[in-house]
Amino acid sequence: MPIQYGVLKCKAVDCRKGVPENAHYQVHAVAEGEDFRLAVNVRSQLSPSELLYYADEHFQHAVTEKLAELPYGFTKLEGRPGGAALDFIRSNLFDPKDMVPLPFDVPGQDNDLNEKCDFYIRRALAVEDAVLYVFGEEWGPEPDKSDKIFGFRPGRGVHNIHMNQGNDAKFRQDDGVYQDGALLIHFPSEGRWIGLFLAFQSQTWHTDDRTGHRIGDRPVPAPDKPDKPDRPGGKPSEPDGPLYIVGAVVRPDGAAADRQESVTLLNASPEPVDLTGWSLANRSKQKQPLGGLLAPGQFLTVPLERASGGQEFLRNKGDIITLLDPDGLKVHGVSYTQGQVREGWTLLF
């Protein structure tokens, strides 16, 4: 069954690097006088052992507006679109191709996952108003146990702070949608968010929309052998697709006679693409069908019809836009926040 998922809003007070006998980067955090340990995986039990890692130092996504309203402590989240829950595939948090595999502990500076985590946590420790939002699964409290790393009592914390879908058969029971773990750090005085995202190379990026189980048992291809999708490892790979979302008009000019939202696509391939069966989806999983033939190297601006209930298809307060192929698999996705929306302007992605 899916994990018991939620987000912990807290402040970091101490940290420890992972060691071979316990390959987790550990953070001591406090929320409303309660102690928590954040156990961040820095090495995989399955081969290859290096986790996939991506850090966005200027993270922008509509979910941040929901997080700032949360109370300190652990908040359980429903695994559904439209809320504060994260999904690496469906929420368009980042481009999976930007993730890189990192060993957990190797000689040298700033070249392993321990050091990457340490860099950002120590930055949070040094800034008084920094707030951590830790997505994953809560354990405890354990009234009869002290924490084995930091010694506070009762023991409790958050783990599974990584992608939690498309797992190998050994961990298939943890699969689910909208339950991916991550670490977001907010610096209110700087008006900035940082996002840290982790995934296992044994996981796949094609998963069922209901169960989160892998589709077709297709692991990500290795970077040295991209033509062999049956070999685990390497960077994430979305379905082979030549189309990209490159722009959107979210808030049309109110004075324009043809006032309508739109999304612009680019066919980056040398071949025409038949759009029959393709669709665009928003954060609430509402879809707009596409059609026609898009020539090589050409752009297509798609006018958007209103969603059910007469609402705009794209929300001014921030939304995601996902391009789905005829099989319903994500080919490309983008997101935007309320602060990026300007009347009459096209957002560029």
Coordinates of C-alpha atoms in Angstrom, one line a residue:
M1 CA 0.0 0.0 0.0
P2 CA 1.2 3.6 -0.5
I3 CA 3.2 5.2 2.3
Q4 CA 1.7 7.3 5.1
Y5 CA 2.5 10.6 3.4
G6 CA 2.8 14.2 4.5
V7 CA 5.0 17.2 5.0
L8 CA 6.9 18.4 8.1
K9 CA 7.3 22.2 8.5
C10 CA 10.3 22.7 10.8
K11 CA 13.6 24.4 11.6
A12 CA 16.9 22.6 11.3
V13 CA 19.1 22.7 14.4
D14 CA 21.9 20.1 13.7
C15 CA 23.0 17.6 11.0
R16 CA 25.2 14.5 10.4
K17 CA 26.7 13.1 7.3
G18 CA 25.8 9.5 6.3
V19 CA 28.2 6.7 7.0
P20 CA 28.7 3.3 5.4
E21 CA 26.8 1.5 8.1
N22 CA 23.9 4.0 7.9
A23 CA 23.8 5.7 4.5
H24 CA 21.4 8.5 5.4
Y25 CA 22.2 12.2 5.7
Q26 CA 20.6 13.0 9.1
V27 CA 19.0 16.3 10.2
H28 CA 17.8 17.2 13.7
A29 CA 14.8 19.4 13.2
V30 CA 12.3 21.1 15.6
A31 CA 8.7 22.1 15.2
E32 CA 6.6 23.6 18.0
G33 CA 9.0 22.2 20.6
E34 CA 8.9 18.7 19.2
D35 CA 12.1 17.0 17.9
F36 CA 12.3 15.2 14.6
R37 CA 15.1 13.4 12.7
L38 CA 15.1 13.7 9.0
A39 CA 16.7 10.6 7.4
V40 CA 17.7 11.4 3.8
N41 CA 18.9 8.4 1.7
V42 CA 22.3 9.0 0.2
R43 CA 22.9 5.5 -1.1
S44 CA 20.6 2.9 -2.7
Q45 CA 20.3 -0.7 -1.5
L46 CA 19.8 -1.7 -5.2
S47 CA 22.3 -1.4 -8.0
P48 CA 23.4 1.1 -9.1
S49 CA 24.0 2.5 -5.6
E50 CA 24.2 6.2 -6.7
L51 CA 21.0 8.2 -6.3
L52 CA 19.8 10.6 -8.8
Y53 CA 20.0 14.2 -7.5
Y54 CA 18.8 17.6 -8.6
A55 CA 18.8 20.9 -6.7
D56 CA 16.9 24.0 -7.9
E57 CA 18.3 27.1 -6.1
H58 CA 15.5 29.3 -7.4
F59 CA 12.5 26.9 -7.1
Q60 CA 9.2 28.3 -8.4
H61 CA 6.0 26.3 -8.3
A62 CA 2.4 27.0 -7.3
V63 CA 2.8 24.5 -4.4
T64 CA 4.9 26.9 -2.4
E65 CA 1.9 29.2 -1.8
K66 CA 0.1 26.3 -0.1
L67 CA 3.1 25.4 2.0
A68 CA 3.6 28.8 3.5
E69 CA 0.1 28.6 5.0
L70 CA 0.8 25.3 6.9
P71 CA 1.3 25.2 10.7
Y72 CA 4.6 23.9 12.1
G73 CA 4.7 20.2 12.6
F74 CA 3.7 17.2 10.4
T75 CA 0.6 17.6 8.2
K76 CA -0.8 14.5 6.5
L77 CA -1.5 15.0 2.7
E78 CA -3.9 13.3 0.4
G79 CA -2.3 11.7 -2.6
R80 CA -4.2 13.7 -5.2
P81 CA -3.7 16.5 -7.7
G82 CA -4.6 20.1 -6.7
G83 CA -3.2 19.9 -3.2
A84 CA 0.2 20.3 -1.6
A85 CA 1.3 16.7 -2.4
L86 CA 4.2 16.3 -4.7
D87 CA 4.5 14.0 -7.8
F88 CA 7.8 14.0 -9.7
I89 CA 6.1 12.9 -12.9
R90 CA 2.7 14.7 -12.7
S91 CA 3.5 18.0 -10.8
N92 CA 6.1 19.3 -13.2
L93 CA 8.4 20.2 -10.4
F94 CA 11.6 20.0 -12.5
D95 CA 12.9 18.4 -15.7
P96 CA 13.9 14.8 -14.8
K97 CA 16.7 15.0 -17.4
D98 CA 18.5 17.5 -15.1
M99 CA 19.0 14.9 -12.4
V100 CA 22.5 13.4 -12.1
P101 CA 23.8 10.2 -10.3
L102 CA 26.0 10.9 -7.3
P103 CA 27.9 8.6 -5.0
F104 CA 27.2 9.1 -1.3
D105 CA 30.8 9.5 -0.1
V106 CA 34.0 9.9 -2.1
P107 CA 37.2 11.8 -1.5
G108 CA 37.3 15.4 -2.7
Q109 CA 35.1 18.5 -2.2
D110 CA 31.5 19.0 -3.3
N111 CA 31.4 15.8 -5.4
D112 CA 29.1 13.5 -3.5
L113 CA 25.6 13.4 -2.2
N114 CA 26.6 13.8 1.5
E115 CA 28.3 17.1 0.7
K116 CA 25.4 18.4 -1.5
C117 CA 22.9 17.8 1.3
D118 CA 25.3 19.3 3.9
F119 CA 25.8 22.4 1.8
Y120 CA 22.1 23.3 1.8
I121 CA 21.3 22.2 5.3
R122 CA 24.2 24.2 6.8
R123 CA 23.0 27.2 4.8
A124 CA 19.6 26.8 6.4
L125 CA 21.3 26.5 9.8
A126 CA 23.1 29.8 9.2
V127 CA 20.0 31.8 8.2
E128 CA 17.7 32.6 11.1
D129 CA 14.4 32.6 9.3
A130 CA 15.0 29.6 7.1
V131 CA 12.2 27.1 7.1
L132 CA 12.3 23.4 6.0
Y133 CA 9.4 21.6 4.3
V134 CA 10.2 17.9 4.4
F135 CA 8.0 15.6 2.3
G136 CA 7.9 11.9 3.1
E137 CA 6.6 9.4 5.6
E138 CA 6.5 10.1 9.4
W139 CA 7.6 7.5 11.9
G140 CA 6.9 7.6 15.7
P141 CA 6.6 9.0 18.2
E142 CA 8.3 6.2 20.1
P143 CA 7.8 7.0 23.8
D144 CA 10.2 4.3 25.0
K145 CA 13.0 5.1 22.7
S146 CA 15.6 7.8 22.3
D147 CA 16.7 8.8 18.9
K148 CA 19.7 6.8 17.8
I149 CA 21.5 9.7 16.2
F150 CA 20.7 12.8 18.2
G151 CA 19.5 11.3 21.5
F152 CA 16.3 13.2 21.9
R153 CA 13.2 11.5 23.3
P154 CA 10.7 10.3 22.1
G155 CA 12.2 9.2 18.9
R156 CA 10.3 10.3 15.8
G157 CA 11.1 11.6 12.3
V158 CA 10.5 11.6 8.6
H159 CA 12.0 9.2 6.0
N160 CA 11.2 8.2 2.4
I161 CA 12.4 11.7 1.4
H162 CA 12.7 10.6 -2.3
M163 CA 10.6 9.5 -5.2
N164 CA 8.1 7.0 -4.1
Q165 CA 6.7 5.4 -7.3
G166 CA 7.9 3.2 -10.2
N167 CA 9.8 1.1 -7.7
D168 CA 11.6 -2.2 -8.3
A169 CA 9.5 -5.2 -7.3
K170 CA 11.3 -5.3 -3.9
F171 CA 9.7 -2.0 -2.9
R172 CA 6.6 -2.1 -5.0
Q173 CA 4.4 -2.0 -1.9
D174 CA 5.5 1.6 -1.4
D175 CA 4.3 2.8 -4.8
G176 CA 1.7 5.6 -5.1
V177 CA 0.9 8.8 -6.9
Y178 CA 1.3 12.2 -5.4
Q179 CA 3.4 11.0 -2.5
D180 CA 7.0 11.8 -3.6
G181 CA 9.4 12.9 -1.0
A182 CA 11.5 16.1 -1.3
L183 CA 13.2 18.8 0.8
L184 CA 12.2 22.4 0.2
I185 CA 14.0 25.2 2.0
H186 CA 12.3 28.7 2.2
F187 CA 14.3 31.8 2.9
P188 CA 11.6 34.5 3.5
S189 CA 14.1 37.3 4.0
E190 CA 15.6 36.5 0.5
G191 CA 12.2 35.7 -1.1
R192 CA 13.7 32.4 -2.3
W193 CA 13.0 28.7 -2.3
I194 CA 15.5 25.9 -2.8
G195 CA 14.3 22.4 -3.8
L196 CA 16.3 19.2 -3.3
F197 CA 15.0 16.1 -5.2
L198 CA 16.2 12.5 -5.1
A199 CA 15.3 9.3 -7.0
F200 CA 16.7 5.8 -7.3
Q201 CA 18.1 4.7 -10.6
S202 CA 16.1 1.4 -10.2
Q203 CA 12.9 3.4 -10.4
T204 CA 11.1 4.2 -13.7
W205 CA 9.5 7.4 -14.9
H206 CA 6.5 5.7 -16.6
T207 CA 3.9 4.9 -13.9
D208 CA 0.2 4.1 -13.6
D209 CA -1.9 7.1 -12.7
R210 CA -3.8 5.1 -10.0
T211 CA -1.2 2.8 -8.4
G212 CA 2.1 4.5 -9.2
H213 CA 3.4 1.1 -10.4
R214 CA 5.8 1.0 -13.3
I215 CA 4.2 0.8 -16.8
G216 CA 5.7 -1.9 -19.0
D217 CA 8.5 -2.5 -16.5
R218 CA 10.7 0.1 -18.3
P219 CA 13.6 1.3 -16.1
V220 CA 15.5 4.4 -17.0
P221 CA 18.2 3.8 -19.7
A222 CA 21.9 4.1 -18.8
P223 CA 23.6 7.2 -20.2
D224 CA 26.4 5.1 -21.8
K225 CA 23.8 2.8 -23.5
P226 CA 20.7 4.9 -24.2
D227 CA 19.5 2.4 -26.8
K228 CA 19.0 -0.3 -24.2
P229 CA 15.9 0.5 -22.1
D230 CA 16.0 -2.9 -20.4
R231 CA 19.2 -2.0 -18.5
P232 CA 18.6 -0.1 -15.3
G233 CA 20.6 3.1 -14.4
G234 CA 21.3 6.5 -15.8
K235 CA 19.3 9.7 -16.1
P236 CA 15.5 9.6 -16.2
S237 CA 13.9 9.3 -19.6
E238 CA 10.4 10.4 -20.5
P239 CA 8.7 8.8 -23.5
D240 CA 10.4 9.5 -26.8
G241 CA 8.5 12.6 -27.9
P242 CA 9.5 15.5 -30.2
L243 CA 7.0 18.0 -28.8
Y244 CA 7.7 20.7 -26.2
I245 CA 5.6 23.2 -24.4
V246 CA 7.3 26.5 -25.0
G247 CA 4.8 29.2 -24.0
A248 CA 1.4 30.0 -22.6
V249 CA -1.0 32.9 -22.3
V250 CA -2.5 32.4 -18.8
R251 CA -4.2 35.8 -18.4
P252 CA -5.2 37.2 -21.7
D253 CA -5.5 40.9 -22.4
G254 CA -9.0 41.9 -21.1
A255 CA -9.4 44.4 -23.9
A256 CA -8.7 42.0 -26.7
A257 CA -11.7 40.9 -28.8
D258 CA -10.3 37.3 -29.1
R259 CA -9.5 37.0 -25.4
Q260 CA -8.6 33.4 -24.8
E261 CA -6.0 31.3 -23.0
S262 CA -3.5 29.4 -25.1
V263 CA -0.5 27.1 -25.0
T264 CA 2.2 27.0 -27.7
L265 CA 3.9 23.8 -28.7
L266 CA 7.1 23.2 -30.7
N267 CA 7.8 20.2 -32.9
A268 CA 11.6 20.0 -32.5
S269 CA 11.9 16.9 -34.6
P270 CA 12.7 16.5 -38.4
E271 CA 9.4 14.6 -38.9
P272 CA 5.7 15.8 -38.8
V273 CA 3.7 14.7 -35.8
D274 CA 0.1 13.7 -35.9
L275 CA -1.6 15.1 -32.8
T276 CA -4.6 12.8 -33.0
G277 CA -5.1 11.4 -29.5
W278 CA -2.7 13.9 -27.8
S279 CA -3.9 16.2 -25.0
L280 CA -3.0 18.9 -22.6
A281 CA -3.7 18.6 -18.9
N282 CA -3.8 21.0 -16.0
R283 CA -3.1 20.5 -12.3
S284 CA -6.6 19.2 -11.7
K285 CA -6.1 16.5 -14.4
Q286 CA -8.6 18.2 -16.7
K287 CA -7.7 17.6 -20.3
Q288 CA -8.0 19.4 -23.6
P289 CA -7.7 17.2 -26.7
L290 CA -5.4 18.1 -29.6
G291 CA -5.5 17.3 -33.3
G292 CA -4.1 18.0 -36.7
L293 CA -0.6 17.7 -38.1
L294 CA 2.4 19.7 -36.7
A295 CA 5.2 20.1 -39.3
P296 CA 8.9 19.7 -38.4
G297 CA 10.4 22.7 -36.7
Q298 CA 7.0 24.5 -36.4
F299 CA 5.1 26.1 -33.6
L300 CA 1.4 25.5 -32.8
T301 CA -0.6 27.8 -30.6
V302 CA -3.6 25.9 -29.1
P303 CA -6.6 28.0 -27.9
L304 CA -7.9 26.6 -24.6
E305 CA -11.6 26.1 -23.9
R306 CA -12.9 26.7 -20.5
A307 CA -12.8 23.9 -18.0
S308 CA -15.8 22.3 -16.4
G309 CA -18.0 24.8 -14.5
G310 CA -16.9 27.6 -16.8
Q311 CA -13.6 28.1 -15.0
E312 CA -10.4 29.1 -16.9
F313 CA -8.4 26.0 -17.8
L314 CA -5.2 27.6 -16.5
R315 CA -5.3 29.2 -13.0
N316 CA -3.9 32.7 -12.5
K317 CA -2.7 31.7 -9.1
G318 CA -0.3 29.1 -10.6
D319 CA -0.8 25.8 -12.3
I320 CA 1.0 23.1 -14.3
I321 CA 0.6 22.2 -17.9
T322 CA 1.3 18.6 -19.1
L323 CA 1.6 17.3 -22.6
L324 CA 0.3 13.7 -22.9
D325 CA 0.8 11.3 -25.9
P326 CA -2.0 9.1 -27.2
D327 CA -1.1 6.4 -24.6
G328 CA -1.6 9.0 -21.8
L329 CA 2.1 9.2 -21.0
K330 CA 3.7 12.5 -20.1
V331 CA 6.0 13.8 -22.9
H332 CA 6.7 17.3 -21.5
G333 CA 5.5 19.4 -18.6
V334 CA 5.9 22.9 -17.2
S335 CA 4.7 24.9 -14.2
Y336 CA 4.3 28.5 -13.3
T337 CA 3.4 30.6 -10.2
Q338 CA 1.1 33.5 -9.6
G339 CA 4.0 35.9 -9.5
Q340 CA 5.0 35.0 -13.1
V341 CA 1.5 35.8 -14.6
R342 CA 1.1 39.1 -16.4
E343 CA -2.0 40.2 -18.3
G344 CA -1.6 39.9 -22.0
W345 CA 1.9 38.4 -21.8
T346 CA 3.1 35.0 -22.9
L347 CA 4.9 33.0 -20.3
L348 CA 8.1 31.4 -21.8
F349 CA 9.3 28.0 -20.7

